[in-house]
mmCIF file of C-alpha atoms and ligand atoms in Angstrom:
data_model
loop_
_atom_site.group_PDB
_atom_site.id
_atom_site.type_symbol
_atom_site.label_atom_id
_atom_site.label_comp_id
_atom_site.label_asym_id
_atom_site.label_seq_id
_atom_site.Cartn_x
_atom_site.Cartn_y
_atom_site.Cartn_z
ATOM 1 C CA MET X 1 -90.837 169.962 -97.410
ATOM 2 C CA SER X 2 -93.749 170.057 -94.775
ATOM 3 C CA ALA X 3 -91.761 170.469 -91.543
ATOM 4 C CA LYS X 4 -94.752 168.817 -89.763
ATOM 5 C CA LYS X 5 -93.112 165.589 -87.778
ATOM 6 C CA GLU X 6 -95.374 162.905 -87.779
ATOM 7 C CA ILE X 7 -93.843 161.162 -85.470
ATOM 8 C CA LEU X 8 -92.093 161.958 -82.182
ATOM 9 C CA VAL X 9 -89.301 160.048 -80.886
ATOM 10 C CA GLU X 10 -87.237 160.089 -77.672
ATOM 11 C CA THR X 11 -85.026 157.995 -75.411
ATOM 12 C CA ASP X 12 -85.838 155.523 -71.616
ATOM 13 C CA GLY X 13 -82.521 154.453 -71.287
ATOM 14 C CA PRO X 14 -80.844 152.491 -73.618
ATOM 15 C CA VAL X 15 -84.402 152.357 -75.459
ATOM 16 C CA GLY X 16 -85.862 153.905 -78.120
ATOM 17 C CA VAL X 17 -89.494 155.230 -78.813
ATOM 18 C CA ILE X 18 -90.975 156.734 -81.999
ATOM 19 C CA THR X 19 -95.045 157.473 -81.765
ATOM 20 C CA LEU X 20 -96.346 157.244 -84.634
ATOM 21 C CA ASN X 21 -98.299 160.944 -84.721
ATOM 22 C CA ARG X 22 -100.992 162.029 -87.776
ATOM 23 C CA PRO X 23 -104.091 161.243 -85.061
ATOM 24 C CA GLU X 24 -106.238 163.154 -87.303
ATOM 25 C CA ALA X 25 -106.229 160.135 -90.095
ATOM 26 C CA LEU X 26 -105.946 157.422 -87.208
ATOM 27 C CA ASN X 27 -102.020 157.351 -88.061
ATOM 28 C CA ALA X 28 -101.960 156.428 -91.831
ATOM 29 C CA LEU X 29 -98.382 155.898 -93.113
ATOM 30 C CA ASN X 30 -97.732 158.672 -95.690
ATOM 31 C CA HIS X 31 -94.732 159.234 -96.852
ATOM 32 C CA ALA X 32 -93.969 161.464 -95.187
ATOM 33 C CA LEU X 33 -93.911 159.771 -91.892
ATOM 34 C CA MET X 34 -92.276 156.498 -93.524
ATOM 35 C CA GLU X 35 -89.228 158.399 -94.766
ATOM 36 C CA GLN X 36 -89.320 160.028 -91.169
ATOM 37 C CA LEU X 37 -89.952 156.729 -89.212
ATOM 38 C CA ILE X 38 -87.437 155.415 -91.321
ATOM 39 C CA ALA X 39 -84.768 157.654 -90.775
ATOM 40 C CA ALA X 40 -85.509 157.118 -86.561
ATOM 41 C CA VAL X 41 -84.885 153.915 -86.887
ATOM 42 C CA GLU X 42 -81.460 153.906 -88.867
ATOM 43 C CA ASP X 43 -80.397 156.752 -85.455
ATOM 44 C CA PHE X 44 -81.123 154.659 -83.201
ATOM 45 C CA GLU X 45 -79.366 151.790 -85.127
ATOM 46 C CA ALA X 46 -76.438 154.046 -85.391
ATOM 47 C CA ALA X 47 -76.009 155.122 -82.142
ATOM 48 C CA PRO X 48 -74.256 153.371 -79.414
ATOM 49 C CA PRO X 49 -76.535 154.219 -76.720
ATOM 50 C CA ILE X 50 -79.281 152.870 -77.873
ATOM 51 C CA ARG X 51 -80.322 148.625 -77.174
ATOM 52 C CA ALA X 52 -83.903 148.668 -78.615
ATOM 53 C CA ILE X 53 -86.701 149.949 -79.937
ATOM 54 C CA VAL X 54 -90.433 150.916 -79.488
ATOM 55 C CA ILE X 55 -92.345 152.030 -82.089
ATOM 56 C CA ALA X 56 -96.141 152.857 -81.492
ATOM 57 C CA GLY X 57 -99.435 154.064 -82.185
ATOM 58 C CA SER X 58 -101.949 156.295 -79.769
ATOM 59 C CA GLU X 59 -104.304 153.609 -78.504
ATOM 60 C CA ARG X 60 -107.148 153.901 -80.495
ATOM 61 C CA ALA X 61 -104.736 153.521 -83.544
ATOM 62 C CA PHE X 62 -101.688 151.830 -83.807
ATOM 63 C CA ALA X 63 -101.429 152.751 -87.764
ATOM 64 C CA ALA X 64 -104.777 152.311 -90.242
ATOM 65 C CA GLY X 65 -102.267 151.051 -93.212
ATOM 66 C CA ALA X 66 -100.331 153.479 -95.623
ATOM 67 C CA ASP X 67 -102.344 156.244 -96.787
ATOM 68 C CA ILE X 68 -104.959 155.864 -99.535
ATOM 69 C CA LYS X 69 -105.319 159.323 -100.259
ATOM 70 C CA GLU X 70 -101.965 159.149 -101.157
ATOM 71 C CA MET X 71 -102.090 156.532 -103.569
ATOM 72 C CA ASP X 72 -105.997 155.979 -104.637
ATOM 73 C CA GLN X 73 -105.195 157.936 -108.404
ATOM 74 C CA ALA X 74 -101.516 156.215 -109.392
ATOM 75 C CA THR X 75 -100.732 154.192 -112.293
ATOM 76 C CA PRO X 76 -98.609 150.465 -111.906
ATOM 77 C CA ALA X 77 -95.526 152.494 -113.009
ATOM 78 C CA GLN X 78 -96.525 155.116 -110.600
ATOM 79 C CA MET X 79 -96.530 152.703 -108.045
ATOM 80 C CA LYS X 80 -93.099 150.919 -109.098
ATOM 81 C CA ALA X 81 -91.223 154.473 -109.365
ATOM 82 C CA ASP X 82 -91.763 155.141 -105.564
ATOM 83 C CA PRO X 83 -88.588 154.705 -103.719
ATOM 84 C CA HIS X 84 -91.263 154.448 -101.106
ATOM 85 C CA LEU X 85 -92.025 150.833 -100.421
ATOM 86 C CA SER X 86 -89.334 149.446 -101.240
ATOM 87 C CA ARG X 87 -87.616 151.877 -97.447
ATOM 88 C CA TRP X 88 -90.481 149.634 -95.853
ATOM 89 C CA ASP X 89 -87.832 146.650 -95.583
ATOM 90 C CA ARG X 90 -85.436 149.227 -94.563
ATOM 91 C CA LEU X 91 -86.890 148.040 -91.233
ATOM 92 C CA GLY X 92 -87.011 144.191 -91.047
ATOM 93 C CA LYS X 93 -83.979 144.966 -91.955
ATOM 94 C CA CYS X 94 -82.394 146.496 -88.532
ATOM 95 C CA SER X 95 -79.970 144.875 -86.539
ATOM 96 C CA LYS X 96 -81.337 146.336 -82.687
ATOM 97 C CA PRO X 97 -84.425 144.112 -81.349
ATOM 98 C CA THR X 98 -87.688 146.340 -82.521
ATOM 99 C CA ILE X 99 -90.660 145.560 -80.314
ATOM 100 C CA ALA X 100 -94.346 146.999 -81.955
ATOM 101 C CA ALA X 101 -96.690 147.906 -79.055
ATOM 102 C CA VAL X 102 -100.035 148.224 -81.096
ATOM 103 C CA SER X 103 -103.802 149.289 -79.965
ATOM 104 C CA GLY X 104 -106.848 150.261 -81.459
ATOM 105 C CA PHE X 105 -105.986 149.327 -85.624
ATOM 106 C CA ALA X 106 -103.380 147.901 -87.229
ATOM 107 C CA LEU X 107 -104.270 147.101 -90.110
ATOM 108 C CA GLY X 108 -103.245 147.427 -93.707
ATOM 109 C CA GLY X 109 -99.785 148.970 -93.577
ATOM 110 C CA GLY X 110 -100.148 149.027 -90.291
ATOM 111 C CA CYS X 111 -100.604 145.010 -89.677
ATOM 112 C CA GLU X 112 -98.025 145.418 -91.739
ATOM 113 C CA LEU X 113 -94.716 147.561 -89.970
ATOM 114 C CA ALA X 114 -96.204 145.736 -86.608
ATOM 115 C CA MET X 115 -95.014 142.199 -88.790
ATOM 116 C CA ALA X 116 -91.493 143.962 -89.585
ATOM 117 C CA CYS X 117 -90.604 144.596 -85.519
ATOM 118 C CA ASP X 118 -89.497 141.739 -84.297
ATOM 119 C CA MET X 119 -92.254 141.200 -81.452
ATOM 120 C CA ILE X 120 -95.962 142.846 -80.863
ATOM 121 C CA VAL X 121 -97.527 143.732 -77.818
ATOM 122 C CA ALA X 122 -101.591 144.336 -78.049
ATOM 123 C CA SER X 123 -103.455 146.043 -75.974
ATOM 124 C CA GLU X 124 -106.982 144.277 -75.246
ATOM 125 C CA SER X 125 -108.198 147.114 -77.800
ATOM 126 C CA ALA X 126 -106.186 145.601 -80.470
ATOM 127 C CA VAL X 127 -107.424 145.437 -83.811
ATOM 128 C CA PHE X 128 -105.939 143.349 -86.791
ATOM 129 C CA GLY X 129 -106.423 143.033 -89.946
ATOM 130 C CA GLN X 130 -105.579 142.960 -93.989
ATOM 131 C CA PRO X 131 -107.956 144.936 -95.259
ATOM 132 C CA GLU X 132 -106.701 145.756 -98.795
ATOM 133 C CA ILE X 133 -109.040 143.043 -101.205
ATOM 134 C CA LEU X 134 -111.873 145.381 -99.782
ATOM 135 C CA ILE X 135 -109.876 148.478 -101.710
ATOM 136 C CA GLY X 136 -109.169 146.130 -104.872
ATOM 137 C CA VAL X 137 -105.525 145.681 -103.909
ATOM 138 C CA ILE X 138 -103.438 142.967 -102.069
ATOM 139 C CA PRO X 139 -100.556 144.070 -99.061
ATOM 140 C CA GLY X 140 -98.037 145.381 -100.500
ATOM 141 C CA ALA X 141 -94.927 145.570 -97.903
ATOM 142 C CA GLY X 142 -95.333 142.278 -96.261
ATOM 143 C CA GLY X 143 -98.573 141.083 -95.587
ATOM 144 C CA THR X 144 -98.895 138.262 -97.282
ATOM 145 C CA GLN X 145 -95.485 136.599 -96.709
ATOM 146 C CA ARG X 146 -95.492 137.433 -92.677
ATOM 147 C CA LEU X 147 -98.557 136.926 -91.809
ATOM 148 C CA THR X 148 -98.602 133.199 -93.302
ATOM 149 C CA ARG X 149 -94.999 132.890 -92.103
ATOM 150 C CA ALA X 150 -96.626 133.904 -88.578
ATOM 151 C CA ILE X 151 -99.885 132.159 -88.658
ATOM 152 C CA GLY X 152 -100.149 129.497 -91.291
ATOM 153 C CA LYS X 153 -101.462 129.746 -94.693
ATOM 154 C CA SER X 154 -104.870 128.870 -94.209
ATOM 155 C CA ARG X 155 -105.193 131.541 -91.675
ATOM 156 C CA ALA X 156 -103.315 133.797 -94.048
ATOM 157 C CA MET X 157 -105.630 133.341 -96.779
ATOM 158 C CA GLU X 158 -108.650 133.334 -94.978
ATOM 159 C CA LEU X 159 -107.946 136.282 -93.799
ATOM 160 C CA VAL X 160 -105.941 138.511 -96.806
ATOM 161 C CA LEU X 161 -108.650 136.970 -98.735
ATOM 162 C CA THR X 162 -111.791 138.174 -97.046
ATOM 163 C CA GLY X 163 -110.439 141.438 -94.961
ATOM 164 C CA ARG X 164 -111.880 140.397 -91.909
ATOM 165 C CA ARG X 165 -110.301 142.406 -88.755
ATOM 166 C CA PHE X 166 -108.974 140.005 -85.904
ATOM 167 C CA THR X 167 -108.846 141.031 -82.291
ATOM 168 C CA ALA X 168 -105.835 141.164 -80.252
ATOM 169 C CA ARG X 169 -106.942 137.582 -78.211
ATOM 170 C CA GLU X 170 -106.605 135.376 -81.395
ATOM 171 C CA ALA X 171 -103.437 137.314 -83.149
ATOM 172 C CA HIS X 172 -102.220 136.534 -79.399
ATOM 173 C CA ALA X 173 -104.035 132.678 -80.096
ATOM 174 C CA TRP X 174 -102.227 132.311 -82.983
ATOM 175 C CA GLY X 175 -98.343 133.112 -82.404
ATOM 176 C CA LEU X 176 -98.585 136.533 -84.607
ATOM 177 C CA VAL X 177 -98.525 138.353 -80.980
ATOM 178 C CA ASN X 178 -95.738 138.390 -77.984
ATOM 179 C CA ARG X 179 -98.920 139.300 -74.958
ATOM 180 C CA VAL X 180 -101.827 141.054 -75.443
ATOM 181 C CA VAL X 181 -102.076 143.793 -72.022
ATOM 182 C CA PRO X 182 -104.808 145.832 -70.268
ATOM 183 C CA VAL X 183 -104.772 149.384 -72.362
ATOM 184 C CA GLU X 184 -103.313 150.993 -69.610
ATOM 185 C CA ALA X 185 -100.255 149.300 -69.956
ATOM 186 C CA PHE X 186 -99.311 148.789 -73.399
ATOM 187 C CA LEU X 187 -96.586 150.913 -74.139
ATOM 188 C CA THR X 188 -95.587 150.876 -71.054
ATOM 189 C CA GLU X 189 -95.021 147.122 -71.124
ATOM 190 C CA ALA X 190 -93.646 147.644 -74.315
ATOM 191 C CA LYS X 191 -91.423 149.174 -72.919
ATOM 192 C CA LYS X 192 -90.493 147.117 -70.518
ATOM 193 C CA LEU X 193 -89.737 144.624 -72.826
ATOM 194 C CA ALA X 194 -87.453 146.417 -74.404
ATOM 195 C CA GLN X 195 -85.892 147.260 -70.898
ATOM 196 C CA GLU X 196 -84.656 144.050 -70.248
ATOM 197 C CA ILE X 197 -83.907 143.100 -73.731
ATOM 198 C CA ALA X 198 -81.131 146.293 -74.326
ATOM 199 C CA ALA X 199 -80.128 144.821 -70.335
ATOM 200 C CA LYS X 200 -79.126 141.899 -72.407
ATOM 201 C CA PRO X 201 -75.521 141.237 -74.759
ATOM 202 C CA PRO X 202 -75.926 143.563 -77.347
ATOM 203 C CA ILE X 203 -73.250 141.862 -79.729
ATOM 204 C CA ALA X 204 -75.229 138.735 -78.449
ATOM 205 C CA VAL X 205 -78.711 140.137 -78.817
ATOM 206 C CA SER X 206 -78.369 141.309 -82.345
ATOM 207 C CA ALA X 207 -76.658 137.878 -83.528
ATOM 208 C CA ALA X 208 -79.895 135.550 -81.478
ATOM 209 C CA LYS X 209 -82.421 137.798 -83.838
ATOM 210 C CA ASP X 210 -79.786 137.439 -86.679
ATOM 211 C CA ALA X 211 -80.017 133.818 -86.413
ATOM 212 C CA ILE X 212 -83.652 133.110 -85.468
ATOM 213 C CA ASN X 213 -84.748 135.684 -88.590
ATOM 214 C CA LYS X 214 -83.220 133.021 -91.090
ATOM 215 C CA ALA X 215 -85.156 130.339 -89.462
ATOM 216 C CA LEU X 216 -87.680 131.571 -91.877
ATOM 217 C CA ASP X 217 -85.573 131.911 -95.069
ATOM 218 C CA VAL X 218 -82.951 128.601 -95.109
ATOM 219 C CA ASP X 219 -83.654 124.631 -94.722
ATOM 220 C CA LEU X 220 -82.919 123.592 -91.390
ATOM 221 C CA ASP X 221 -78.566 122.698 -92.209
ATOM 222 C CA THR X 222 -78.027 126.268 -93.741
ATOM 223 C CA GLY X 223 -79.769 127.536 -90.165
ATOM 224 C CA LEU X 224 -77.958 124.808 -87.849
ATOM 225 C CA SER X 225 -74.476 125.682 -89.745
ATOM 226 C CA LEU X 226 -75.805 129.631 -89.602
ATOM 227 C CA GLU X 227 -76.215 129.649 -85.976
ATOM 228 C CA ARG X 228 -72.980 127.401 -84.895
ATOM 229 C CA GLN X 229 -71.024 130.087 -86.866
ATOM 230 C CA LEU X 230 -72.520 133.176 -84.706
ATOM 231 C CA PHE X 231 -72.314 130.878 -81.938
ATOM 232 C CA TYR X 232 -67.899 130.711 -82.591
ATOM 233 C CA SER X 233 -68.324 134.408 -83.274
ATOM 234 C CA LEU X 234 -69.988 134.833 -79.419
ATOM 235 C CA PHE X 235 -66.699 133.668 -78.388
ATOM 236 C CA ASP X 236 -64.670 136.808 -79.602
ATOM 237 C CA THR X 237 -66.738 139.001 -77.043
ATOM 238 C CA GLN X 238 -65.782 140.492 -74.280
ATOM 239 C CA ASP X 239 -69.430 140.620 -72.713
ATOM 240 C CA GLN X 240 -69.192 136.049 -73.542
ATOM 241 C CA LYS X 241 -65.775 136.487 -71.318
ATOM 242 C CA GLU X 242 -67.795 138.298 -68.625
ATOM 243 C CA GLY X 243 -70.502 136.032 -68.796
ATOM 244 C CA MET X 244 -69.040 133.208 -68.600
ATOM 245 C CA LYS X 245 -66.828 134.485 -65.448
ATOM 246 C CA ALA X 246 -69.617 136.621 -63.907
ATOM 247 C CA PHE X 247 -71.845 132.839 -63.698
ATOM 248 C CA ILE X 248 -68.447 131.288 -62.261
ATOM 249 C CA GLU X 249 -67.900 133.839 -59.559
ATOM 250 C CA LYS X 250 -71.350 133.228 -58.881
ATOM 251 C CA ARG X 251 -72.102 137.070 -59.395
ATOM 252 C CA GLU X 252 -74.258 140.242 -61.622
ATOM 253 C CA PRO X 253 -72.386 140.430 -64.920
ATOM 254 C CA ARG X 254 -71.285 144.131 -66.111
ATOM 255 C CA PHE X 255 -71.957 143.987 -70.093
ATOM 256 C CA VAL X 256 -69.861 146.351 -71.999
ATOM 257 C CA GLY X 257 -71.267 145.904 -75.295
ATOM 258 C CA LYS X 258 -68.146 144.260 -76.890
HETATM 259 C C1 LIG B 1 -105.965 157.440 -96.088
HETATM 260 C C2 LIG B 1 -107.558 157.303 -93.256
HETATM 261 C C3 LIG B 1 -106.624 155.476 -93.235
HETATM 262 C C4 LIG B 1 -106.247 155.416 -94.029
HETATM 263 C C5 LIG B 1 -108.695 156.159 -92.149
HETATM 264 N N1 LIG B 1 -107.788 157.457 -92.691
HETATM 265 N N2 LIG B 1 -107.437 155.477 -92.319
HETATM 266 N N3 LIG B 1 -107.102 157.925 -94.169
HETATM 267 N N4 LIG B 1 -105.494 156.575 -95.360
HETATM 268 N N5 LIG B 1 -105.599 154.442 -94.471
HETATM 269 C C6 LIG B 1 -108.633 158.947 -91.848
HETATM 270 C C7 LIG B 1 -110.206 158.808 -92.726
HETATM 271 O O1 LIG B 1 -110.140 158.817 -94.185
HETATM 272 C C8 LIG B 1 -110.936 159.779 -91.840
HETATM 273 O O2 LIG B 1 -110.536 161.574 -92.337
HETATM 274 C C9 LIG B 1 -110.242 159.824 -90.823
HETATM 275 O O3 LIG B 1 -108.375 159.022 -91.149
HETATM 276 C C10 LIG B 1 -110.573 159.462 -89.228
HETATM 277 O O4 LIG B 1 -111.352 157.235 -89.757
HETATM 278 P P1 LIG B 1 -112.480 157.055 -89.776
HETATM 279 O O5 LIG B 1 -112.457 156.073 -91.127
HETATM 280 O O6 LIG B 1 -113.647 158.764 -89.651
HETATM 281 O O7 LIG B 1 -112.914 157.020 -88.642
HETATM 282 P P2 LIG B 1 -113.724 155.365 -88.056
HETATM 283 O O8 LIG B 1 -115.133 155.753 -89.126
HETATM 284 O O9 LIG B 1 -113.204 155.139 -86.889
HETATM 285 O O10 LIG B 1 -113.081 153.905 -89.018
HETATM 286 C C11 LIG B 1 -111.618 153.193 -88.465
HETATM 287 C C12 LIG B 1 -111.592 152.666 -89.814
HETATM 288 C C13 LIG B 1 -111.679 153.460 -91.538
HETATM 289 C C14 LIG B 1 -111.866 151.106 -89.280
HETATM 290 C C15 LIG B 1 -109.634 152.302 -89.264
HETATM 291 O O11 LIG B 1 -110.696 154.236 -91.008
HETATM 292 C C16 LIG B 1 -110.356 152.038 -92.064
HETATM 293 O O12 LIG B 1 -110.832 151.461 -92.736
HETATM 294 N N6 LIG B 1 -110.041 153.136 -92.393
HETATM 295 C C17 LIG B 1 -109.074 152.633 -93.133
HETATM 296 C C18 LIG B 1 -108.515 150.851 -93.670
HETATM 297 C C19 LIG B 1 -107.243 150.451 -94.569
HETATM 298 O O13 LIG B 1 -108.258 150.723 -95.811
HETATM 299 N N7 LIG B 1 -106.744 150.340 -94.620
HETATM 300 C C20 LIG B 1 -105.289 149.470 -95.906
HETATM 301 C C21 LIG B 1 -104.958 150.786 -96.660
HETATM 302 S S1 LIG B 1 -104.433 150.328 -97.689
HETATM 303 P P3 LIG B 1 -110.730 162.341 -92.880
HETATM 304 O O14 LIG B 1 -110.078 163.895 -92.788
HETATM 305 O O15 LIG B 1 -112.140 161.651 -93.091
HETATM 306 O O16 LIG B 1 -111.900 162.373 -90.598
HETATM 307 C C22 LIG B 1 -103.017 149.482 -97.544
HETATM 308 C C23 LIG B 1 -102.041 149.481 -98.298
HETATM 309 C C24 LIG B 1 -100.137 148.575 -98.356
HETATM 310 O O17 LIG B 1 -102.168 150.234 -95.904
HETATM 311 C C25 LIG B 1 -99.075 148.680 -98.675
HETATM 312 C C26 LIG B 1 -97.475 148.730 -98.413
HETATM 313 C C27 LIG B 1 -97.850 150.250 -98.713
#
């Protein structure tokens, strides 16, 4: 097995940062990279001091898609038997907030990886797209589902059927991207947003994330009921008592994550 590090992992206080590290292939998402990425996400999820996760690429490329050279000769049975694709779902299920820091190409699986995160901070140079149709397939890691939910059916249909790329500004106008910042600031801004969220009470953050994600999947009554249950459950946390007491005492709260 290759010992090459396809990702770099570091922490900045309560923020875990994962940087994709295959510059020679524009961070194309091969099996090794995805395995290391998911393992790092799982490690950060299990580490109590980590409260938010940033996934970044380089200035030139967030990721140029799944590694075409790993799948060009595959059969349907081989693709289906490959545990690799189902591992992709793990990122979307992470209980801690995730932020994609995107600059340059975010194409195919790269766009899908960014969309599997909770938020996207993009540089002015970011280029998104689902170009799979141009190589004879369709998005396979959430592109048809997440893009449609994020920007609506008509736009998603046009982009997936033509494979046309779209800019950070378009992505922002359509609600796919949280903010667009100068190239030199994309990582700093993503980390800043992560730090801001990391300072909030983590059990409430996780509950809010869960409830918002459910809003896309369930009918309104079910969603409202789920939200209410989560809201009630937070009254069992020390952070709720502290947050409300601090408000009444006119001081900053000291959240402990319990
Ligand atoms: C494997 C890739 C790659 C990819 C780039 N490279 N993208 N290798 N898989 N997805 C490699 C190139 O082969 C090349 O290697 C090196 O990275 C630099 O790329 P160039 O093409 O020379 O760079 P440039 O001319 O600047 O063009 C950049 C680009 C182009 C526009 C991003 O590389 C491109 O179109 N890439 C493919 C984009 C794509 O179709 N993505 C969707 C993949 S399918 P060498 O060795 O030649 O220097 C997908 C399905 C997901 O993602 C399904 C779920 C898993």
